[in-house]
XYZ file of C-alpha atoms in Angstrom:
529
model
C 24.015 -155.769 -32.454
C 21.759 -156.292 -29.448
C 18.369 -154.660 -29.272
C 16.495 -154.275 -25.978
C 13.949 -157.064 -25.635
C 11.445 -154.650 -24.155
C 11.296 -152.963 -27.552
C 10.809 -156.067 -29.685
C 9.581 -154.026 -32.608
C 9.743 -154.578 -36.349
C 9.742 -151.715 -38.818
C 7.091 -152.012 -41.539
C 6.695 -155.819 -41.242
C 3.899 -157.620 -39.467
C 3.962 -161.051 -37.978
C 1.828 -162.300 -35.170
C 4.058 -165.253 -34.394
C 6.267 -167.897 -35.973
C 5.820 -170.350 -33.171
C 3.953 -173.579 -33.506
C 0.800 -173.522 -31.406
C 0.534 -176.346 -28.926
C -2.605 -178.389 -28.580
C -5.017 -176.497 -26.359
C -7.953 -178.852 -26.106
C -7.071 -179.827 -22.547
C -7.671 -177.079 -20.000
C -4.258 -177.338 -18.339
C -2.542 -177.156 -21.692
C -4.604 -174.092 -22.536
C -3.684 -172.438 -19.236
C -0.012 -173.159 -19.864
C -0.197 -171.581 -23.309
C -2.042 -168.523 -21.970
C 0.447 -168.106 -19.117
C 3.394 -168.272 -21.494
C 1.985 -165.572 -23.772
C 0.863 -163.448 -20.821
C 4.357 -163.559 -19.301
C 5.747 -162.383 -22.636
C 3.242 -159.550 -23.174
C 2.649 -158.257 -19.637
C 6.113 -156.664 -19.114
C 5.558 -154.529 -22.209
C 2.939 -152.379 -20.456
C 5.488 -151.431 -17.749
C 2.957 -151.870 -14.935
C 2.593 -154.859 -12.558
C -0.329 -157.091 -13.486
C -1.384 -160.649 -12.623
C -3.181 -163.329 -14.635
C -6.389 -165.030 -13.501
C -8.698 -167.596 -15.105
C -12.471 -167.849 -15.256
C -14.532 -170.952 -16.132
C -17.957 -169.308 -16.234
C -19.568 -170.680 -19.449
C -21.485 -167.423 -19.949
C -18.592 -165.146 -18.967
C -16.035 -163.174 -20.929
C -12.392 -162.187 -20.584
C -12.307 -158.991 -18.555
C -10.467 -156.423 -16.474
C -11.940 -155.050 -13.242
C -10.584 -151.756 -12.036
C -8.408 -151.959 -8.949
C -7.877 -155.713 -8.616
C -4.559 -155.760 -10.512
C -5.569 -158.693 -12.713
C -6.414 -159.653 -16.267
C -9.005 -162.441 -16.211
C -9.146 -164.780 -19.209
C -12.401 -166.680 -19.669
C -11.470 -170.204 -20.779
C -14.821 -171.292 -22.336
C -14.927 -168.142 -24.463
C -11.329 -168.518 -25.608
C -11.922 -172.177 -26.500
C -14.925 -171.102 -28.560
C -12.902 -168.505 -30.463
C -10.068 -170.969 -31.087
C -12.516 -173.621 -32.287
C -13.230 -171.503 -35.377
C -9.653 -171.912 -36.648
C -6.994 -174.563 -37.119
C -4.846 -175.131 -34.039
C -1.799 -173.577 -35.750
C -3.519 -170.195 -35.290
C -4.397 -170.649 -31.613
C -1.266 -169.004 -30.212
C -1.941 -165.932 -32.336
C -5.538 -165.755 -31.100
C -4.437 -166.076 -27.471
C -1.949 -163.240 -27.911
C -4.529 -160.868 -29.331
C -7.074 -161.580 -26.595
C -4.439 -160.995 -23.898
C -3.154 -157.832 -25.604
C -6.691 -156.422 -25.792
C -7.253 -156.988 -22.068
C -3.866 -155.450 -21.256
C -5.080 -152.425 -23.187
C -8.032 -152.171 -20.800
C -5.656 -152.592 -17.868
C -3.645 -149.559 -19.007
C -6.867 -147.573 -19.408
C -7.845 -148.325 -15.819
C -4.496 -147.065 -14.554
C -4.099 -143.919 -16.626
C -7.471 -142.800 -17.904
C -10.578 -144.378 -16.521
C -13.536 -142.214 -17.435
C -13.029 -139.920 -20.406
C -14.544 -141.932 -23.243
C -17.697 -143.912 -23.884
C -17.829 -147.694 -24.119
C -17.338 -147.947 -27.899
C -14.363 -145.583 -27.782
C -12.910 -147.459 -24.826
C -13.109 -150.793 -26.656
C -11.607 -149.206 -29.766
C -8.755 -147.759 -27.712
C -8.030 -151.218 -26.265
C -7.804 -152.556 -29.832
C -5.354 -149.772 -30.741
C -3.183 -150.594 -27.733
C -3.341 -154.314 -28.535
C -2.074 -153.598 -32.055
C 0.909 -151.790 -30.560
C 1.621 -154.657 -28.142
C 1.269 -157.349 -30.804
C 3.643 -155.398 -33.034
C 6.265 -155.615 -30.309
C 6.040 -159.411 -30.154
C 7.103 -159.896 -33.762
C 10.649 -158.633 -33.792
C 12.591 -161.618 -32.511
C 10.787 -164.090 -34.749
C 11.570 -162.052 -37.853
C 15.180 -161.498 -36.784
C 15.599 -165.258 -36.402
C 14.088 -165.884 -39.834
C 16.276 -163.194 -41.391
C 19.495 -164.503 -39.836
C 18.704 -168.050 -40.924
C 18.027 -166.982 -44.496
C 20.994 -164.615 -44.768
C 23.370 -167.427 -43.806
C 22.377 -169.132 -47.039
C 22.783 -165.800 -48.875
C 21.471 -167.114 -52.189
C 17.799 -166.477 -52.931
C 17.452 -164.638 -49.635
C 14.838 -162.213 -50.944
C 12.689 -165.010 -52.352
C 12.858 -166.993 -49.119
C 11.990 -163.974 -47.005
C 9.055 -163.219 -49.299
C 7.838 -166.801 -48.883
C 8.057 -166.504 -45.087
C 6.133 -163.227 -45.174
C 3.440 -164.833 -47.330
C 2.934 -167.507 -44.670
C 2.745 -164.813 -42.004
C 0.208 -162.843 -44.039
C -2.004 -165.920 -44.328
C -1.924 -166.358 -40.567
C -2.749 -162.708 -39.954
C -5.775 -162.991 -42.223
C -6.972 -166.097 -40.402
C -6.626 -164.485 -36.989
C -8.351 -161.275 -38.071
C -11.201 -163.363 -39.408
C -11.721 -165.174 -36.112
C -10.886 -162.482 -33.566
C -11.049 -158.946 -34.846
C -14.117 -159.356 -36.982
C -16.027 -159.424 -33.708
C -17.928 -156.188 -33.926
C -21.677 -156.491 -33.757
C -22.787 -155.546 -37.262
C -26.384 -156.558 -36.638
C -27.396 -154.618 -33.536
C -27.884 -150.975 -32.620
C -27.186 -151.485 -28.915
C -23.749 -153.083 -29.271
C -20.950 -152.140 -26.868
C -18.058 -153.023 -29.190
C -17.084 -151.339 -32.470
C -18.022 -152.932 -35.760
C -15.677 -155.494 -37.287
C -14.239 -153.072 -39.852
C -13.579 -150.523 -37.098
C -11.761 -153.117 -34.994
C -9.540 -154.094 -37.924
C -8.793 -150.402 -38.555
C -7.839 -149.998 -34.889
C -5.403 -152.913 -34.759
C -3.763 -151.837 -38.031
C -3.394 -148.293 -36.726
C -1.965 -149.573 -33.445
C 0.640 -151.457 -35.461
C 1.439 -148.196 -37.257
C 2.059 -146.591 -33.869
C 4.585 -149.360 -33.260
C 6.403 -148.231 -36.398
C 6.396 -144.667 -35.066
C 7.790 -145.801 -31.724
C 10.534 -147.867 -33.316
C 11.578 -145.028 -35.626
C 11.786 -142.692 -32.618
C 14.138 -145.112 -30.839
C 16.380 -145.772 -33.837
C 16.780 -142.129 -34.886
C 18.362 -141.282 -31.523
C 20.349 -144.506 -30.955
C 24.066 -144.121 -31.672
C 24.432 -147.898 -32.150
C 23.014 -147.386 -35.637
C 24.948 -145.675 -38.412
C 24.177 -142.067 -39.302
C 22.409 -142.761 -42.610
C 20.054 -145.304 -41.017
C 19.285 -142.911 -38.179
C 18.531 -140.152 -40.683
C 16.207 -142.474 -42.610
C 14.271 -143.201 -39.433
C 14.217 -139.516 -38.495
C 12.478 -138.843 -41.814
C 10.136 -141.803 -41.283
C 9.292 -140.496 -37.824
C 8.086 -137.192 -39.278
C 5.881 -139.070 -41.746
C 4.374 -141.323 -39.078
C 3.691 -138.413 -36.735
C 1.856 -136.561 -39.472
C -0.021 -139.582 -40.758
C -1.108 -140.811 -37.337
C -2.138 -137.424 -35.967
C 0.592 -137.588 -33.311
C 0.976 -134.456 -31.178
C 4.105 -133.443 -29.289
C 3.848 -134.743 -25.747
C 1.666 -137.685 -26.776
C 2.097 -141.126 -25.298
C 0.357 -144.390 -26.176
C -2.644 -143.605 -23.947
C -3.287 -140.032 -25.084
C -2.729 -140.837 -28.762
C -4.902 -143.984 -28.731
C -7.705 -142.163 -26.888
C -7.831 -139.419 -29.517
C -7.504 -141.882 -32.406
C -10.297 -144.111 -31.048
C -12.624 -141.105 -31.174
C -11.813 -140.731 -34.871
C -12.405 -144.403 -35.672
C -15.812 -144.671 -33.963
C -16.706 -141.090 -34.926
C -17.340 -138.850 -31.967
C -19.997 -137.417 -31.730
C -22.165 -139.595 -33.987
C -25.322 -137.494 -33.789
C -23.352 -134.374 -34.693
C -21.651 -136.197 -37.595
C -25.084 -136.692 -39.168
C -25.262 -132.941 -39.783
C -22.165 -132.999 -42.015
C -22.395 -133.901 -45.712
C -19.456 -134.176 -48.107
C -19.140 -134.099 -51.869
C -15.950 -135.896 -52.937
C -14.463 -135.463 -56.394
C -11.016 -136.880 -57.155
C -8.800 -137.926 -60.051
C -5.741 -140.161 -60.228
C -3.107 -138.082 -62.037
C -0.655 -140.399 -63.823
C 0.999 -137.819 -66.062
C 4.357 -137.621 -64.261
C 6.974 -139.891 -62.729
C 5.688 -138.751 -59.345
C 1.926 -139.111 -59.753
C -0.598 -137.368 -57.541
C -4.193 -137.832 -56.577
C -6.014 -134.532 -57.061
C -9.070 -134.125 -54.880
C -11.731 -131.515 -54.264
C -14.138 -131.711 -51.332
C -17.134 -129.570 -50.496
C -18.138 -129.992 -46.853
C -21.457 -128.606 -45.607
C -23.027 -128.241 -42.173
C -26.764 -128.892 -42.606
C -27.427 -128.735 -38.857
C -28.305 -125.803 -36.642
C -25.111 -125.727 -34.535
C -21.531 -124.643 -35.163
C -19.447 -127.805 -35.737
C -15.688 -128.432 -35.696
C -14.521 -131.415 -37.780
C -11.085 -133.054 -37.542
C -10.482 -135.483 -40.395
C -7.984 -137.255 -42.646
C -7.725 -137.785 -46.385
C -5.337 -140.703 -46.816
C -3.532 -142.815 -49.384
C -2.448 -146.322 -48.440
C -0.822 -149.193 -50.241
C -2.948 -152.306 -49.955
C -1.873 -155.784 -50.957
C -3.209 -157.347 -54.131
C -3.379 -160.751 -52.437
C -5.728 -159.384 -49.800
C -9.033 -158.799 -51.637
C -10.973 -158.209 -48.420
C -8.398 -155.597 -47.426
C -8.017 -156.985 -43.909
C -4.238 -156.840 -43.704
C -2.145 -153.946 -42.536
C -2.133 -151.066 -44.990
C 1.274 -149.539 -45.590
C 0.343 -145.917 -45.045
C 1.931 -143.605 -47.598
C 0.547 -140.115 -47.167
C -2.090 -138.295 -45.205
C -3.674 -134.872 -45.409
C -4.937 -134.020 -41.913
C -7.296 -131.064 -41.470
C -9.513 -129.350 -38.926
C -12.266 -126.971 -40.025
C -15.173 -125.222 -38.310
C -18.519 -124.662 -40.028
C -21.395 -122.505 -38.864
C -24.958 -123.677 -39.451
C -25.589 -123.853 -43.203
C -21.967 -123.031 -44.083
C -19.931 -124.857 -46.758
C -16.192 -124.993 -47.356
C -14.361 -126.392 -50.371
C -10.907 -127.944 -50.077
C -8.707 -128.614 -53.106
C -5.384 -130.408 -52.741
C -3.177 -133.261 -53.973
C -1.584 -136.304 -52.372
C 1.385 -138.095 -53.912
C 1.104 -141.834 -54.503
C 3.028 -144.787 -55.892
C 2.387 -148.423 -56.756
C 4.482 -151.595 -56.600
C 4.262 -155.045 -58.142
C 2.506 -156.380 -55.062
C 0.670 -153.315 -53.746
C -1.809 -150.852 -55.194
C -2.701 -147.371 -53.905
C -6.032 -146.833 -52.205
C -7.678 -143.474 -51.500
C -9.599 -143.156 -48.246
C -11.435 -139.833 -48.400
C -13.124 -138.056 -45.524
C -16.598 -139.535 -45.208
C -15.757 -142.851 -46.873
C -16.398 -146.053 -44.921
C -13.602 -146.535 -42.330
C -12.233 -142.998 -42.735
C -11.197 -141.341 -39.482
C -12.828 -138.153 -38.184
C -14.543 -136.473 -35.241
C -17.328 -133.878 -35.193
C -17.813 -131.636 -32.156
C -20.005 -128.712 -31.182
C -17.678 -127.927 -28.253
C -13.924 -127.912 -27.796
C -12.220 -131.124 -26.605
C -11.578 -129.474 -23.222
C -15.301 -128.873 -22.800
C -16.341 -132.390 -23.803
C -18.273 -133.993 -20.955
C -16.866 -137.149 -19.425
C -19.107 -140.186 -19.594
C -19.763 -143.154 -17.315
C -18.332 -146.463 -18.484
C -19.530 -150.024 -18.369
C -17.253 -152.958 -17.528
C -14.525 -154.040 -19.912
C -14.917 -157.349 -21.704
C -13.607 -159.084 -24.751
C -16.424 -160.038 -27.119
C -16.837 -163.301 -28.978
C -18.241 -163.394 -32.485
C -22.013 -163.277 -32.554
C -24.236 -165.429 -34.703
C -25.403 -163.770 -37.916
C -29.144 -163.186 -37.500
C -31.677 -164.270 -40.074
C -32.879 -161.982 -42.836
C -36.309 -161.990 -41.185
C -34.860 -160.779 -37.869
C -33.068 -157.819 -39.455
C -36.053 -156.905 -41.630
C -38.244 -156.933 -38.546
C -35.831 -154.536 -36.805
C -35.711 -152.210 -39.814
C -39.486 -152.137 -40.136
C -39.785 -151.339 -36.433
C -37.723 -148.160 -36.957
C -40.251 -146.721 -39.367
C -42.011 -144.413 -39.466
C -39.876 -141.479 -38.402
C -36.782 -143.057 -36.847
C -34.626 -144.388 -39.691
C -32.210 -141.474 -39.200
C -31.241 -143.094 -35.892
C -29.450 -145.772 -37.927
C -26.975 -143.254 -39.416
C -23.361 -144.167 -38.556
C -21.394 -141.146 -39.817
C -21.197 -138.199 -42.189
C -23.149 -138.231 -45.449
C -21.950 -138.382 -49.054
C -23.606 -136.209 -51.712
C -24.150 -137.887 -55.080
C -23.245 -134.632 -56.888
C -22.138 -131.145 -55.934
C -25.667 -129.733 -55.804
C -27.301 -133.102 -55.258
C -30.424 -133.860 -53.305
C -29.494 -137.462 -52.441
C -27.294 -137.963 -49.369
C -26.030 -141.456 -48.548
C -24.922 -142.292 -44.993
C -23.283 -145.456 -43.617
C -25.698 -147.556 -41.560
C -25.203 -148.786 -38.004
C -27.106 -151.921 -38.931
C -25.714 -154.313 -41.529
C -28.078 -156.447 -43.595
C -26.968 -160.132 -43.640
C -25.345 -161.438 -46.829
C -25.631 -158.105 -48.616
C -23.232 -155.955 -50.633
C -23.990 -152.802 -48.663
C -26.455 -151.140 -46.299
C -26.955 -147.360 -46.300
C -29.302 -144.728 -44.946
C -30.395 -142.402 -47.757
C -31.860 -138.921 -47.318
C -33.716 -137.208 -50.183
C -33.597 -133.519 -49.318
C -36.274 -132.509 -51.848
C -38.783 -134.932 -50.349
C -37.371 -134.656 -46.803
C -37.553 -138.426 -46.305
C -35.124 -141.114 -45.180
C -34.893 -144.669 -46.443
C -32.780 -147.764 -45.877
C -31.016 -148.755 -49.101
C -29.719 -152.335 -49.291
C -27.820 -153.852 -52.229
C -28.723 -157.529 -51.930
C -26.770 -159.024 -54.815
C -25.164 -158.359 -58.184
C -25.256 -161.705 -59.953
C -26.829 -163.768 -62.707
C -30.581 -163.769 -63.359
C -31.204 -167.133 -61.703
C -29.394 -166.257 -58.455
C -31.064 -162.852 -58.252
C -34.503 -164.386 -58.859
C -34.024 -166.915 -56.049
C -32.912 -164.154 -53.695
C -35.953 -162.100 -54.717
C -38.373 -164.933 -53.981
C -36.786 -165.515 -50.575
C -37.126 -161.810 -49.790
C -40.781 -161.727 -50.857
C -41.530 -164.758 -48.667
C -39.741 -163.184 -45.693
C -41.678 -159.930 -46.054
C -44.920 -161.905 -46.242
C -44.028 -163.666 -42.981
C -43.746 -160.198 -41.431
C -47.184 -159.201 -42.669
C -46.053 -157.065 -45.621
C -47.432 -157.394 -49.155
C -45.266 -157.411 -52.283
C -46.671 -156.806 -55.769
C -44.933 -156.207 -59.072
C -45.783 -152.674 -60.218
C -43.664 -152.397 -63.361
C -41.783 -154.779 -65.645
C -39.492 -153.938 -68.554
C -36.563 -155.503 -70.357
C -34.017 -153.722 -68.162
C -35.772 -153.739 -64.800
C -38.617 -154.999 -62.622
C -40.095 -152.986 -59.746
C -42.027 -154.456 -56.815
C -43.989 -152.354 -54.325
C -44.010 -153.256 -50.634
C -47.169 -152.278 -48.764
C -48.073 -152.516 -45.100
C -51.160 -154.327 -43.741
C -52.796 -150.869 -43.874
C -52.052 -150.760 -47.642
C -49.485 -147.978 -47.263
C -46.446 -147.987 -49.571
C -43.427 -148.584 -47.329
C -40.746 -149.631 -49.809
C -39.676 -151.083 -53.126
C -37.620 -153.928 -54.518
C -35.877 -153.487 -57.866
C -34.180 -155.867 -60.291
C -31.905 -153.959 -62.671
C -30.235 -155.740 -65.620
C -27.128 -154.660 -67.517
C -25.931 -155.644 -71.002
C -23.522 -158.272 -69.638
C -26.182 -160.448 -68.035
C -25.625 -159.136 -64.516
C -28.646 -158.408 -62.334
C -28.546 -155.906 -59.476
C -31.124 -156.554 -56.763
C -31.757 -153.897 -54.155
C -34.287 -153.062 -51.480
C -35.553 -149.645 -50.325
C -37.501 -149.265 -47.076
C -39.042 -145.816 -46.604
C -39.379 -143.885 -43.361
């Protein structure tokens, strides 16, 4: 059975490539490799486009509107490739090209209806779709080779997929963990948002393939029916609307990933309560959400509650999540209004995969918050389109200096999404932070409604006493370098508390060591507004 090469899709399996990457140290060899991958990917966007090269050492791969070209910056690409073994270089080249082709499609179809972060996120979504299309022939070749042997075919295919998974992880680590986690003025999404975008773009590839198969008479009736059912699931789970195409769907989805409008999202707080119900052969997750508008404007929220299968061998959860079920909702809340939603989502587990619940308001959940209808949303001016290389992780002192500069009165500007209530009638609201603290377990903006104050809450480590003590001493020294004083205010068997005071002797934060019965020590830092 022949399948159109333009499709080149693979249902529910991901592989970036099975080709051996050639040596790319020499510039001509690199250009040859780029040209080969460009010639493979470019026809998939169904619009004429040319390839150009740039040797500017301070430049970046880019697309300029109207010149009909994708420009690949060679020094930048060499730098990205230098972070990984050469066997991953072809994969890296493909992703960079696919991202720029995403920008090229934007320039043709939809130039000015999203801001820079959303535009970069949309290019990542499109690149996921394009990369998905490059995998089909490789996997078909592997499958045919294995099936000829017949015996142990499943085991051999599993081994091949394991190799592919390892390569995907390596490429994600060097390319799509490029978001600037340590700056407020970044023009690319955070690393976790970029990974979410490429995974979701791959999901759209599954949707597209299912739509082709379900109407193709070359396939038998039962297989077409299976894909017709899968198509309904993908449309629901991906928020696909009738009449959508890749551009319209990716534009709307990008707004959910980077959370439009961020300032409005800060006025929404959520209390999530859920339970994994394992009582039946078809278990459900039962959830109850109370969503409140604490702002002074009427807000419409579009959001997902989702269950995915994630792979046990992927502890950092970077790989594609096999999406199982999604509860998509849109609600409108007046100022001060609350709504409670109670529902269930079915789930399952396998030997290799475990279910994961991604609730509205959790890190990496998808949603938008608007005070106006989408048709009324104002179009925004865009900057140029560039790929972005991985930035250096700043020092602890640099980030602390930035955080201290935001106080007093401006810590709320670091909020990166909707807030989570600690209990149904709680007074503590925890928000994700735009700024990530280096080498930490988590950075949040906390609002105490009783006291009407914000703080930055950073979990520095959860380790043994010796490691935590060393981290504490480093932190105290860093604060001293910034002119802040640290003094122990309380010491007990289970915890130590240190006060941080400004040069004007004003209390501006606290450090706490908290010990559990198993010898673990939790070290965290609070900086007050």
